[in-house]
PDB file of C-alpha atoms in Angstrom:
ATOM      1  CA  UNK A 236     102.081 101.771  71.006  1.00  0.00           C
ATOM      2  CA  UNK A 237     103.378  98.994  73.441  1.00  0.00           C
ATOM      3  CA  UNK A 238     101.936  95.603  72.985  1.00  0.00           C
ATOM      4  CA  UNK A 239     101.305  93.570  76.100  1.00  0.00           C
ATOM      5  CA  UNK A 240     100.970  89.830  75.759  1.00  0.00           C
ATOM      6  CA  UNK A 241      99.623  87.591  78.535  1.00  0.00           C
ATOM      7  CA  UNK A 242     100.256  84.082  78.553  1.00  0.00           C
ATOM      8  CA  UNK A 243      98.364  81.739  79.155  1.00  0.00           C
ATOM      9  CA  UNK A 244      95.273  83.205  77.704  1.00  0.00           C
ATOM     10  CA  UNK A 245      93.236  80.741  80.200  1.00  0.00           C
ATOM     11  CA  UNK A 246      94.313  78.008  82.817  1.00  0.00           C
ATOM     12  CA  UNK A 247      92.413  75.768  85.158  1.00  0.00           C
ATOM     13  CA  UNK A 248      93.959  74.660  88.304  1.00  0.00           C
ATOM     14  CA  UNK A 249      92.820  73.208  91.735  1.00  0.00           C
ATOM     15  CA  UNK A 250      92.200  74.800  94.869  1.00  0.00           C
ATOM     16  CA  UNK A 251      95.690  75.270  96.847  1.00  0.00           C
ATOM     17  CA  UNK A 252      97.613  75.222  93.612  1.00  0.00           C
ATOM     18  CA  UNK A 253     100.374  78.033  93.139  1.00  0.00           C
ATOM     19  CA  UNK A 254      99.498  80.068  89.712  1.00  0.00           C
ATOM     20  CA  UNK A 255     101.614  82.339  87.718  1.00  0.00           C
ATOM     21  CA  UNK A 256     100.645  84.437  84.770  1.00  0.00           C
ATOM     22  CA  UNK A 257     103.192  86.273  82.522  1.00  0.00           C
ATOM     23  CA  UNK A 258     102.956  89.486  81.028  1.00  0.00           C
ATOM     24  CA  UNK A 259     105.377  90.794  78.278  1.00  0.00           C
ATOM     25  CA  UNK A 260     105.688  93.918  77.076  1.00  0.00           C
ATOM     26  CA  UNK A 261     106.957  94.780  73.605  1.00  0.00           C
ATOM     27  CA  UNK A 262     109.571  97.237  74.624  1.00  0.00           C
ATOM     28  CA  UNK A 263     110.846  98.002  77.911  1.00  0.00           C
ATOM     29  CA  UNK A 264     108.424  99.812  80.678  1.00  0.00           C
ATOM     30  CA  UNK A 265     110.825  99.847  83.798  1.00  0.00           C
ATOM     31  CA  UNK A 266     108.159  98.875  86.400  1.00  0.00           C
ATOM     32  CA  UNK A 267     105.296 100.793  85.339  1.00  0.00           C
ATOM     33  CA  UNK A 268     103.279  97.628  85.347  1.00  0.00           C
ATOM     34  CA  UNK A 269      99.787  97.148  87.017  1.00  0.00           C
ATOM     35  CA  UNK A 270      97.552  93.962  87.512  1.00  0.00           C
ATOM     36  CA  UNK A 271      93.923  94.054  87.753  1.00  0.00           C
ATOM     37  CA  UNK A 272      91.166  91.286  88.487  1.00  0.00           C
ATOM     38  CA  UNK A 273      87.875  91.328  86.890  1.00  0.00           C
ATOM     39  CA  UNK A 274      84.903  88.821  87.946  1.00  0.00           C
ATOM     40  CA  UNK A 275      81.995  88.544  85.435  1.00  0.00           C
ATOM     41  CA  UNK A 276      79.834  91.557  85.288  1.00  0.00           C
ATOM     42  CA  UNK A 277      81.804  93.180  87.477  1.00  0.00           C
ATOM     43  CA  UNK A 278      84.312  96.369  87.524  1.00  0.00           C
ATOM     44  CA  UNK A 279      87.880  95.589  87.521  1.00  0.00           C
ATOM     45  CA  UNK A 280      89.861  95.490  91.001  1.00  0.00           C
ATOM     46  CA  UNK A 281      93.474  96.952  91.212  1.00  0.00           C
ATOM     47  CA  UNK A 282      95.651  94.175  92.767  1.00  0.00           C
ATOM     48  CA  UNK A 283      99.383  95.327  92.099  1.00  0.00           C
ATOM     49  CA  UNK A 284     100.981  98.548  90.820  1.00  0.00           C
ATOM     50  CA  UNK A 285     104.691  99.306  90.246  1.00  0.00           C
ATOM     51  CA  UNK A 286     104.979  95.743  89.355  1.00  0.00           C
ATOM     52  CA  UNK A 287     105.273  94.275  92.749  1.00  0.00           C
ATOM     53  CA  UNK A 288     103.477  96.862  95.227  1.00  0.00           C
ATOM     54  CA  UNK A 289     100.154  95.582  96.616  1.00  0.00           C
ATOM     55  CA  UNK A 290      97.207  97.912  96.578  1.00  0.00           C
ATOM     56  CA  UNK A 291      95.659  98.515 100.097  1.00  0.00           C
ATOM     57  CA  UNK A 292      93.274  95.484 101.137  1.00  0.00           C
ATOM     58  CA  UNK A 293      94.556  92.819  98.635  1.00  0.00           C
ATOM     59  CA  UNK A 294      95.731  89.465 100.142  1.00  0.00           C
ATOM     60  CA  UNK A 295      99.216  88.779 100.558  1.00  0.00           C
ATOM     61  CA  UNK A 296      98.588  85.686  98.541  1.00  0.00           C
ATOM     62  CA  UNK A 297      98.940  87.801  95.437  1.00  0.00           C
ATOM     63  CA  UNK A 298     102.204  89.018  94.244  1.00  0.00           C
ATOM     64  CA  UNK A 299     103.959  90.592  91.350  1.00  0.00           C
ATOM     65  CA  UNK A 300     107.379  90.534  90.218  1.00  0.00           C
ATOM     66  CA  UNK A 301     109.582  91.782  86.952  1.00  0.00           C
ATOM     67  CA  UNK A 302     111.019  94.776  85.369  1.00  0.00           C
ATOM     68  CA  UNK A 303     111.759  95.834  81.876  1.00  0.00           C
ATOM     69  CA  UNK A 304     109.873  93.684  79.536  1.00  0.00           C
ATOM     70  CA  UNK A 305     108.745  90.315  81.734  1.00  0.00           C
ATOM     71  CA  UNK A 306     106.347  90.506  84.554  1.00  0.00           C
ATOM     72  CA  UNK A 307     104.446  87.951  86.409  1.00  0.00           C
ATOM     73  CA  UNK A 308     101.323  87.815  88.688  1.00  0.00           C
ATOM     74  CA  UNK A 309     101.468  84.898  91.272  1.00  0.00           C
ATOM     75  CA  UNK A 310      98.508  83.470  93.409  1.00  0.00           C
ATOM     76  CA  UNK A 311     100.414  81.451  96.034  1.00  0.00           C
ATOM     77  CA  UNK A 312      97.417  79.395  97.128  1.00  0.00           C
ATOM     78  CA  UNK A 313      94.452  79.494  94.580  1.00  0.00           C
ATOM     79  CA  UNK A 314      90.924  79.720  96.340  1.00  0.00           C
ATOM     80  CA  UNK A 315      87.489  79.705  94.747  1.00  0.00           C
ATOM     81  CA  UNK A 316      87.032  83.234  94.964  1.00  0.00           C
ATOM     82  CA  UNK A 317      90.171  83.912  92.847  1.00  0.00           C
ATOM     83  CA  UNK A 318      88.074  82.657  89.675  1.00  0.00           C
ATOM     84  CA  UNK A 319      88.328  85.614  87.278  1.00  0.00           C
ATOM     85  CA  UNK A 320      89.955  87.369  84.466  1.00  0.00           C
ATOM     86  CA  UNK A 321      93.357  89.115  85.448  1.00  0.00           C
ATOM     87  CA  UNK A 322      94.563  91.911  83.195  1.00  0.00           C
ATOM     88  CA  UNK A 323      98.076  93.607  82.937  1.00  0.00           C
ATOM     89  CA  UNK A 324      98.400  97.121  82.046  1.00  0.00           C
ATOM     90  CA  UNK A 325     101.404  99.159  81.302  1.00  0.00           C
ATOM     91  CA  UNK A 326     101.431 102.865  82.253  1.00  0.00           C
ATOM     92  CA  UNK A 327     105.025 103.681  81.288  1.00  0.00           C
ATOM     93  CA  UNK A 328     103.724 105.708  78.140  1.00  0.00           C
ATOM     94  CA  UNK A 329     100.676 106.671  76.293  1.00  0.00           C
ATOM     95  CA  UNK A 330      98.554 105.331  75.005  1.00  0.00           C
ATOM     96  CA  UNK A 331      98.203 103.078  78.023  1.00  0.00           C
ATOM     97  CA  UNK A 332      97.718  99.400  76.927  1.00  0.00           C
ATOM     98  CA  UNK A 333      96.552  96.188  78.461  1.00  0.00           C
ATOM     99  CA  UNK A 334      96.901  92.703  78.063  1.00  0.00           C
ATOM    100  CA  UNK A 335      94.397  90.699  76.661  1.00  0.00           C
ATOM    101  CA  UNK A 336      93.611  89.025  79.819  1.00  0.00           C
ATOM    102  CA  UNK A 337      93.883  85.572  81.506  1.00  0.00           C
ATOM    103  CA  UNK A 338      90.814  83.515  82.437  1.00  0.00           C
ATOM    104  CA  UNK A 339      91.685  81.678  85.790  1.00  0.00           C
ATOM    105  CA  UNK A 340      89.023  78.807  86.706  1.00  0.00           C
ATOM    106  CA  UNK A 341      89.017  76.377  89.450  1.00  0.00           C
ATOM    107  CA  UNK A 342      89.172  72.733  88.593  1.00  0.00           C
TER     108      UNK A 342
ATOM    109  CA  UNK B 243      85.379 104.732 101.662  1.00  0.00           C
ATOM    110  CA  UNK B 244      86.505 105.616  97.859  1.00  0.00           C
ATOM    111  CA  UNK B 245      83.478 105.650  95.660  1.00  0.00           C
ATOM    112  CA  UNK B 246      83.228 106.234  91.807  1.00  0.00           C
ATOM    113  CA  UNK B 247      79.767 106.178  90.090  1.00  0.00           C
ATOM    114  CA  UNK B 248      79.150 106.396  86.479  1.00  0.00           C
ATOM    115  CA  UNK B 249      76.482 107.564  84.885  1.00  0.00           C
ATOM    116  CA  UNK B 250      74.819 108.908  81.630  1.00  0.00           C
ATOM    117  CA  UNK B 251      75.190 105.621  79.544  1.00  0.00           C
ATOM    118  CA  UNK B 252      72.267 104.738  77.213  1.00  0.00           C
ATOM    119  CA  UNK B 253      71.374 103.719  73.793  1.00  0.00           C
ATOM    120  CA  UNK B 254      72.416 106.290  71.143  1.00  0.00           C
ATOM    121  CA  UNK B 255      72.521 106.402  67.190  1.00  0.00           C
ATOM    122  CA  UNK B 256      75.729 106.707  65.367  1.00  0.00           C
ATOM    123  CA  UNK B 257      77.028 110.265  64.840  1.00  0.00           C
ATOM    124  CA  UNK B 258      75.186 111.657  67.821  1.00  0.00           C
ATOM    125  CA  UNK B 259      76.355 112.679  71.225  1.00  0.00           C
ATOM    126  CA  UNK B 260      76.660 111.367  74.964  1.00  0.00           C
ATOM    127  CA  UNK B 261      78.334 112.632  77.932  1.00  0.00           C
ATOM    128  CA  UNK B 262      79.224 110.120  80.683  1.00  0.00           C
ATOM    129  CA  UNK B 263      79.767 111.356  84.290  1.00  0.00           C
ATOM    130  CA  UNK B 264      82.017 110.141  86.933  1.00  0.00           C
ATOM    131  CA  UNK B 265      80.951 111.222  90.403  1.00  0.00           C
ATOM    132  CA  UNK B 266      83.540 110.523  93.224  1.00  0.00           C
ATOM    133  CA  UNK B 267      83.224 110.730  97.204  1.00  0.00           C
ATOM    134  CA  UNK B 268      85.493 109.584  99.846  1.00  0.00           C
ATOM    135  CA  UNK B 269      88.485 111.423  98.812  1.00  0.00           C
ATOM    136  CA  UNK B 270      89.780 114.905  97.843  1.00  0.00           C
ATOM    137  CA  UNK B 271      88.740 114.526  94.078  1.00  0.00           C
ATOM    138  CA  UNK B 272      90.831 117.725  93.073  1.00  0.00           C
ATOM    139  CA  UNK B 273      94.457 115.745  94.200  1.00  0.00           C
ATOM    140  CA  UNK B 274      93.889 113.110  91.427  1.00  0.00           C
ATOM    141  CA  UNK B 275      93.761 112.308  88.192  1.00  0.00           C
ATOM    142  CA  UNK B 276      90.798 110.246  86.489  1.00  0.00           C
ATOM    143  CA  UNK B 277      91.101 107.607  83.707  1.00  0.00           C
ATOM    144  CA  UNK B 278      88.369 106.295  81.309  1.00  0.00           C
ATOM    145  CA  UNK B 279      88.481 102.599  80.201  1.00  0.00           C
ATOM    146  CA  UNK B 280      85.781 100.814  78.231  1.00  0.00           C
ATOM    147  CA  UNK B 281      85.122  97.158  77.743  1.00  0.00           C
ATOM    148  CA  UNK B 282      82.923  96.050  74.379  1.00  0.00           C
ATOM    149  CA  UNK B 283      80.977  93.105  75.009  1.00  0.00           C
ATOM    150  CA  UNK B 284      82.863  89.975  75.702  1.00  0.00           C
ATOM    151  CA  UNK B 285      86.101  91.759  75.094  1.00  0.00           C
ATOM    152  CA  UNK B 286      89.065  92.756  77.215  1.00  0.00           C
ATOM    153  CA  UNK B 287      89.793  96.068  78.643  1.00  0.00           C
ATOM    154  CA  UNK B 288      90.354  99.395  76.311  1.00  0.00           C
ATOM    155  CA  UNK B 289      92.169 102.537  77.638  1.00  0.00           C
ATOM    156  CA  UNK B 290      90.254 105.651  76.528  1.00  0.00           C
ATOM    157  CA  UNK B 291      91.536 108.518  78.038  1.00  0.00           C
ATOM    158  CA  UNK B 292      92.886 110.394  81.000  1.00  0.00           C
ATOM    159  CA  UNK B 293      92.788 113.758  82.772  1.00  0.00           C
ATOM    160  CA  UNK B 294      95.324 114.815  84.918  1.00  0.00           C
ATOM    161  CA  UNK B 295      94.480 116.896  88.197  1.00  0.00           C
ATOM    162  CA  UNK B 296      94.988 120.902  87.978  1.00  0.00           C
ATOM    163  CA  UNK B 297      98.117 120.607  89.994  1.00  0.00           C
ATOM    164  CA  UNK B 298      99.650 118.812  87.029  1.00  0.00           C
ATOM    165  CA  UNK B 299      97.878 121.204  84.416  1.00  0.00           C
ATOM    166  CA  UNK B 300      94.793 119.274  83.807  1.00  0.00           C
ATOM    167  CA  UNK B 301      95.634 118.168  80.590  1.00  0.00           C
ATOM    168  CA  UNK B 302      94.420 115.112  78.681  1.00  0.00           C
ATOM    169  CA  UNK B 303      95.535 112.139  76.805  1.00  0.00           C
ATOM    170  CA  UNK B 304      93.576 109.852  74.728  1.00  0.00           C
ATOM    171  CA  UNK B 305      93.614 106.457  72.747  1.00  0.00           C
ATOM    172  CA  UNK B 306      93.840 107.001  69.037  1.00  0.00           C
ATOM    173  CA  UNK B 307      90.464 105.358  68.309  1.00  0.00           C
ATOM    174  CA  UNK B 308      88.810 108.154  70.264  1.00  0.00           C
ATOM    175  CA  UNK B 309      91.251 111.179  69.888  1.00  0.00           C
ATOM    176  CA  UNK B 310      89.332 114.157  67.963  1.00  0.00           C
ATOM    177  CA  UNK B 311      85.795 112.759  69.107  1.00  0.00           C
ATOM    178  CA  UNK B 312      85.971 112.431  72.925  1.00  0.00           C
ATOM    179  CA  UNK B 313      86.865 114.853  75.486  1.00  0.00           C
ATOM    180  CA  UNK B 314      87.414 114.710  79.239  1.00  0.00           C
ATOM    181  CA  UNK B 315      86.879 117.474  81.594  1.00  0.00           C
ATOM    182  CA  UNK B 316      86.567 117.712  85.377  1.00  0.00           C
ATOM    183  CA  UNK B 317      84.721 120.113  87.925  1.00  0.00           C
ATOM    184  CA  UNK B 318      86.484 119.658  91.198  1.00  0.00           C
ATOM    185  CA  UNK B 319      84.042 121.776  93.029  1.00  0.00           C
ATOM    186  CA  UNK B 320      81.429 119.079  92.378  1.00  0.00           C
ATOM    187  CA  UNK B 321      84.065 116.192  92.285  1.00  0.00           C
ATOM    188  CA  UNK B 322      82.807 115.100  89.168  1.00  0.00           C
ATOM    189  CA  UNK B 323      84.632 114.098  85.669  1.00  0.00           C
ATOM    190  CA  UNK B 324      82.872 114.101  82.389  1.00  0.00           C
ATOM    191  CA  UNK B 325      83.683 112.017  78.944  1.00  0.00           C
ATOM    192  CA  UNK B 326      82.109 113.826  76.366  1.00  0.00           C
ATOM    193  CA  UNK B 327      81.533 111.283  73.351  1.00  0.00           C
ATOM    194  CA  UNK B 328      80.745 112.931  69.730  1.00  0.00           C
ATOM    195  CA  UNK B 329      80.660 111.382  66.558  1.00  0.00           C
ATOM    196  CA  UNK B 330      79.686 108.208  68.148  1.00  0.00           C
ATOM    197  CA  UNK B 331      80.267 104.830  66.299  1.00  0.00           C
ATOM    198  CA  UNK B 332      78.885 101.307  66.714  1.00  0.00           C
ATOM    199  CA  UNK B 333      82.124 100.389  67.874  1.00  0.00           C
ATOM    200  CA  UNK B 334      82.152 102.772  70.819  1.00  0.00           C
ATOM    201  CA  UNK B 335      79.764 100.276  72.274  1.00  0.00           C
ATOM    202  CA  UNK B 336      80.920  99.218  75.616  1.00  0.00           C
ATOM    203  CA  UNK B 337      80.635  99.288  79.246  1.00  0.00           C
ATOM    204  CA  UNK B 338      82.771 102.577  80.248  1.00  0.00           C
ATOM    205  CA  UNK B 339      84.446 102.570  83.618  1.00  0.00           C
ATOM    206  CA  UNK B 340      86.175 105.585  85.597  1.00  0.00           C
ATOM    207  CA  UNK B 341      89.080 104.917  87.609  1.00  0.00           C
ATOM    208  CA  UNK B 342      90.864 107.024  90.398  1.00  0.00           C
ATOM    209  CA  UNK B 343      94.364 107.677  89.198  1.00  0.00           C
ATOM    210  CA  UNK B 344      96.965 108.191  91.582  1.00  0.00           C
ATOM    211  CA  UNK B 345     100.751 109.429  90.997  1.00  0.00           C
ATOM    212  CA  UNK B 346     103.770 107.518  92.306  1.00  0.00           C
ATOM    213  CA  UNK B 347     106.557 108.238  89.698  1.00  0.00           C
ATOM    214  CA  UNK B 348     103.808 107.599  87.089  1.00  0.00           C
ATOM    215  CA  UNK B 349     100.079 107.671  87.096  1.00  0.00           C
ATOM    216  CA  UNK B 350      98.176 104.281  87.711  1.00  0.00           C
ATOM    217  CA  UNK B 351      94.599 103.260  88.434  1.00  0.00           C
ATOM    218  CA  UNK B 352      93.663 102.564  92.138  1.00  0.00           C
ATOM    219  CA  UNK B 353      90.163 102.282  92.176  1.00  0.00           C
ATOM    220  CA  UNK B 354      87.267 101.669  89.895  1.00  0.00           C
ATOM    221  CA  UNK B 355      83.526 102.417  89.376  1.00  0.00           C
ATOM    222  CA  UNK B 356      81.006 100.080  88.405  1.00  0.00           C
ATOM    223  CA  UNK B 357      80.659 101.076  84.945  1.00  0.00           C
ATOM    224  CA  UNK B 358      77.790 102.468  82.762  1.00  0.00           C
ATOM    225  CA  UNK B 359      76.656 100.936  79.395  1.00  0.00           C
ATOM    226  CA  UNK B 360      76.609 102.745  76.110  1.00  0.00           C
ATOM    227  CA  UNK B 361      75.207 101.194  73.100  1.00  0.00           C
ATOM    228  CA  UNK B 362      75.519 102.726  69.983  1.00  0.00           C
ATOM    229  CA  UNK B 363      72.873 101.553  67.303  1.00  0.00           C
ATOM    230  CA  UNK B 364      70.659 102.670  64.702  1.00  0.00           C
TER     231      UNK B 364
END
């Protein structure tokens, strides 16, 4: 199985900060990488697919990059509503696997 | 508007069975695949399984943790997908989400349902 490792596990940043989360795959996954946002008690929400393509309706402050084994999710200007846990997921091979999550808090 | 609604969760004893439903609306259900993902209390997301659209054979894939115990089926005429869970274990306790899964070079989840809680306990 492909292991997905996110870093950091949690972070605290101020409103307006630029925030970057990294996701590393244990083997190459091309660009078959998705990012999801989950707020407490809610369903996940799809943000990005194909490593860098934004889902419809997702604000442009979110961006993704990477290919192969190393990927990043960037929030260009952190807002209070961005407080959530973010997960990466590879969909290159089965079983699909998720990272352990990165909890983003507002200072 | 795309909507996915899970139902069928509840309390069940170890070894018993439960069937979850994912009812879809707002899109042509038969054109898409469907994924099940679960989240144990206080834990991260775990991929459970997946069923392709009929055009791609309607075949399924499963995580090792549920393979041989869980099955996924679909009724495109009713826009419903099912997760049949047999031989339930306490570690199957989780919120189960279904996800609309699209194809663009590969299958990825684009929309999620709100989830249904399954508790396995004696």
